[in-house]
XYZ file of C-alpha atoms in Angstrom:
213
model
C 35.230 3.389 12.174
C 33.469 6.214 14.128
C 30.511 7.657 12.189
C 31.918 11.218 12.431
C 35.410 10.159 11.393
C 33.901 8.221 8.325
C 31.802 11.441 7.268
C 34.955 13.481 7.559
C 36.536 11.364 4.736
C 33.768 12.103 2.124
C 33.040 15.444 0.209
C 30.502 17.913 1.686
C 28.211 17.268 -1.128
C 28.199 13.613 -0.331
C 27.565 14.405 3.459
C 24.459 16.385 2.462
C 23.159 13.852 0.188
C 23.720 10.971 2.664
C 22.018 12.779 5.479
C 18.955 13.664 3.297
C 18.840 10.074 1.893
C 19.084 8.238 5.157
C 16.610 10.534 6.942
C 14.321 10.382 3.859
C 14.314 6.524 3.833
C 13.817 6.255 7.507
C 10.840 8.741 7.318
C 9.478 6.484 4.347
C 9.330 3.555 6.627
C 12.741 1.841 6.645
C 14.374 1.318 9.857
C 17.727 3.431 9.584
C 19.764 5.441 12.049
C 18.765 8.781 10.870
C 19.119 10.540 14.113
C 22.658 9.295 14.561
C 23.727 10.295 11.107
C 22.265 13.799 11.540
C 23.939 14.313 14.976
C 27.232 13.143 13.570
C 27.043 15.501 10.593
C 25.982 18.459 12.632
C 28.958 17.884 14.966
C 31.210 17.501 11.957
C 29.916 20.791 10.451
C 30.881 22.651 13.682
C 34.642 21.819 13.125
C 34.668 21.456 9.260
C 34.649 24.692 7.411
C 33.566 22.866 4.136
C 30.163 21.684 5.604
C 27.632 24.437 5.932
C 25.128 23.756 8.833
C 22.461 25.838 7.048
C 22.621 23.454 3.885
C 22.912 20.437 6.164
C 19.764 21.299 8.094
C 17.949 22.046 4.882
C 18.838 18.779 3.454
C 17.896 16.845 6.604
C 14.598 18.834 6.680
C 13.886 18.096 2.989
C 14.689 14.413 3.510
C 12.264 14.136 6.519
C 9.402 15.857 4.575
C 9.808 14.120 1.334
C 10.308 10.785 2.893
C 7.185 11.106 5.029
C 5.137 12.302 2.061
C 6.162 9.327 0.027
C 5.458 7.043 2.995
C 2.009 8.685 3.279
C 1.254 8.013 -0.408
C 2.422 4.396 -0.231
C 0.404 3.802 2.946
C -2.674 5.402 1.406
C -2.346 3.085 -1.775
C -1.158 0.024 -0.009
C -3.445 0.046 3.013
C -3.301 -2.563 5.749
C -1.788 -5.281 3.547
C 1.289 -3.023 3.284
C 1.551 -3.062 7.068
C 1.335 -6.856 7.098
C 4.081 -6.981 4.423
C 6.288 -4.562 6.565
C 5.586 -6.752 9.530
C 7.089 -9.633 7.636
C 10.118 -7.800 6.480
C 10.794 -5.893 9.671
C 9.051 -7.930 12.535
C 11.093 -6.048 15.254
C 9.693 -2.750 14.073
C 6.192 -3.368 12.592
C 4.890 -6.024 14.894
C 1.018 -6.024 15.542
C 1.772 -4.527 18.966
C 3.774 -1.699 17.501
C 1.181 -0.989 14.911
C -1.607 -1.083 17.551
C 0.366 1.342 19.784
C 1.012 3.780 16.861
C -2.619 3.587 15.678
C -3.885 4.525 19.137
C -1.698 7.464 19.239
C -2.996 8.677 15.731
C -6.600 8.131 16.899
C -5.925 10.126 20.123
C -3.735 12.896 18.748
C -4.420 13.054 15.121
C -2.098 15.363 13.158
C -0.063 16.065 16.359
C 0.944 12.391 16.321
C 2.743 12.955 13.112
C 4.433 16.181 14.474
C 5.516 14.665 17.784
C 6.270 11.311 16.133
C 9.163 12.945 14.387
C 10.960 13.074 17.775
C 10.492 9.313 18.754
C 12.715 6.878 17.105
C 10.138 4.157 16.238
C 7.221 6.556 15.555
C 9.387 8.303 12.948
C 9.087 5.205 10.618
C 5.386 4.819 11.256
C 4.154 8.360 10.828
C 4.000 8.646 7.120
C 2.687 5.122 6.140
C 0.275 4.811 8.976
C -1.190 8.248 8.315
C -1.813 7.121 4.816
C -3.318 3.844 5.958
C -5.684 5.604 8.354
C -6.454 8.094 5.441
C -5.682 11.222 7.393
C -6.552 14.262 5.337
C -3.456 15.125 3.268
C -3.546 18.793 4.225
C -3.443 17.988 7.904
C -0.655 15.517 7.377
C 1.331 17.912 5.356
C 1.038 20.814 7.909
C 2.260 18.419 10.639
C 4.900 16.845 8.384
C 6.499 20.143 7.392
C 6.374 21.615 10.894
C 7.819 18.452 12.397
C 10.481 18.184 9.795
C 11.712 21.727 10.258
C 11.620 21.647 14.014
C 13.181 18.149 14.483
C 15.813 18.255 11.478
C 16.569 21.912 11.630
C 16.424 22.280 15.344
C 18.723 19.232 15.973
C 21.253 20.568 13.417
C 21.187 23.948 15.022
C 21.460 22.816 18.610
C 24.334 20.242 17.934
C 26.260 22.734 15.680
C 26.120 25.414 18.300
C 26.860 23.228 21.219
C 29.858 21.955 19.216
C 31.148 25.464 18.635
C 30.869 26.391 22.312
C 32.556 23.165 23.431
C 35.289 23.080 20.685
C 38.112 22.424 23.033
C 36.134 19.298 24.126
C 34.805 18.359 20.759
C 36.310 14.961 20.379
C 34.963 13.981 23.659
C 31.591 15.591 22.994
C 31.212 13.785 19.759
C 31.082 10.581 21.579
C 28.776 11.897 24.181
C 26.520 13.287 21.560
C 26.329 9.957 19.689
C 25.890 8.037 22.975
C 23.139 10.490 24.069
C 21.441 10.094 20.607
C 21.555 6.312 20.869
C 20.267 6.403 24.513
C 17.386 8.541 23.540
C 16.560 6.279 20.571
C 16.818 3.066 22.609
C 14.832 4.481 25.510
C 11.962 5.439 23.289
C 12.202 2.128 21.482
C 12.001 0.214 24.649
C 9.000 2.172 25.911
C 7.154 1.620 22.635
C 8.011 -2.010 22.684
C 6.681 -2.454 26.108
C 3.477 -0.627 25.208
C 3.387 -2.797 21.937
C 3.779 -6.020 23.888
C 1.019 -4.887 26.321
C -1.263 -3.945 23.393
C -0.451 -7.385 21.750
C -1.532 -9.229 24.919
C -4.723 -7.167 25.154
C -5.684 -7.910 21.608
C -5.060 -11.732 21.809
C -8.145 -12.481 23.994
C -10.319 -10.161 21.657
C -9.052 -12.030 18.550
C -9.765 -15.295 20.335
C -13.329 -14.162 21.229
C -13.978 -12.928 17.582
C -12.648 -16.280 16.136
C -13.376 -19.176 18.445
C-alpha cells in the first residue's frame, strides 16, 4: 500500500506519533525512512483537514531533536565500541568507511556537520552518536541539533504542505512525485557517501597494514 494511503487510514494522533517516533529513531542512529514518512504525512495534511501541519511539523521537529540528543548521550557513553557494535548490526550503514567519512566531516566542520547532516540521509543517523563519541561540547551540539531539527523537519513540512495546497488538482500525481523525489534525494546522498566511504576504506587499509605488519 502507498505510504500516504496507509497514513490516511489511521487517526491524526497516530500520524503525529508515528512521524515523531520514526524520525526520532532515525536520528538516534537506527536506519529508518524518516524523510519518506515526513513527506507523505505533510502531503496528507494538505488534503486532510484532521491533520494539522503545525502540529505535524512540531512533532517531527521534536522527534529529530530528542532522537539526536539521545544518540549523542549513547555515543558519549558507549564510545567507539558502540560504533563497532552498530557496524555489526548495520554493516551497510555503519561500515568503517562510512564512519571515517562522517568523522572527517565532523573534524572539518564541527557543529555545522550536525546542522547540515540533518539534510543528508546517511549523516542523519550518524550525527548524534558520532558527536557523542567525538565528545563535541554539548552546548555546541545542542545549538546545531535544535536549529537543524527546526529547519529540516519544520521546513520540509511547510514546503510540502504549501506545494500540496497549490497543486491540489494534481495532488494524487504529486504525491508520487514527492515520494519519488524524496527517495531519489536519499539514494543520491547515500551513493555519494558510500563512494566516499569506499575510498576512505581503501585509503585506511594501507595505513592499517603499515601499523600492524
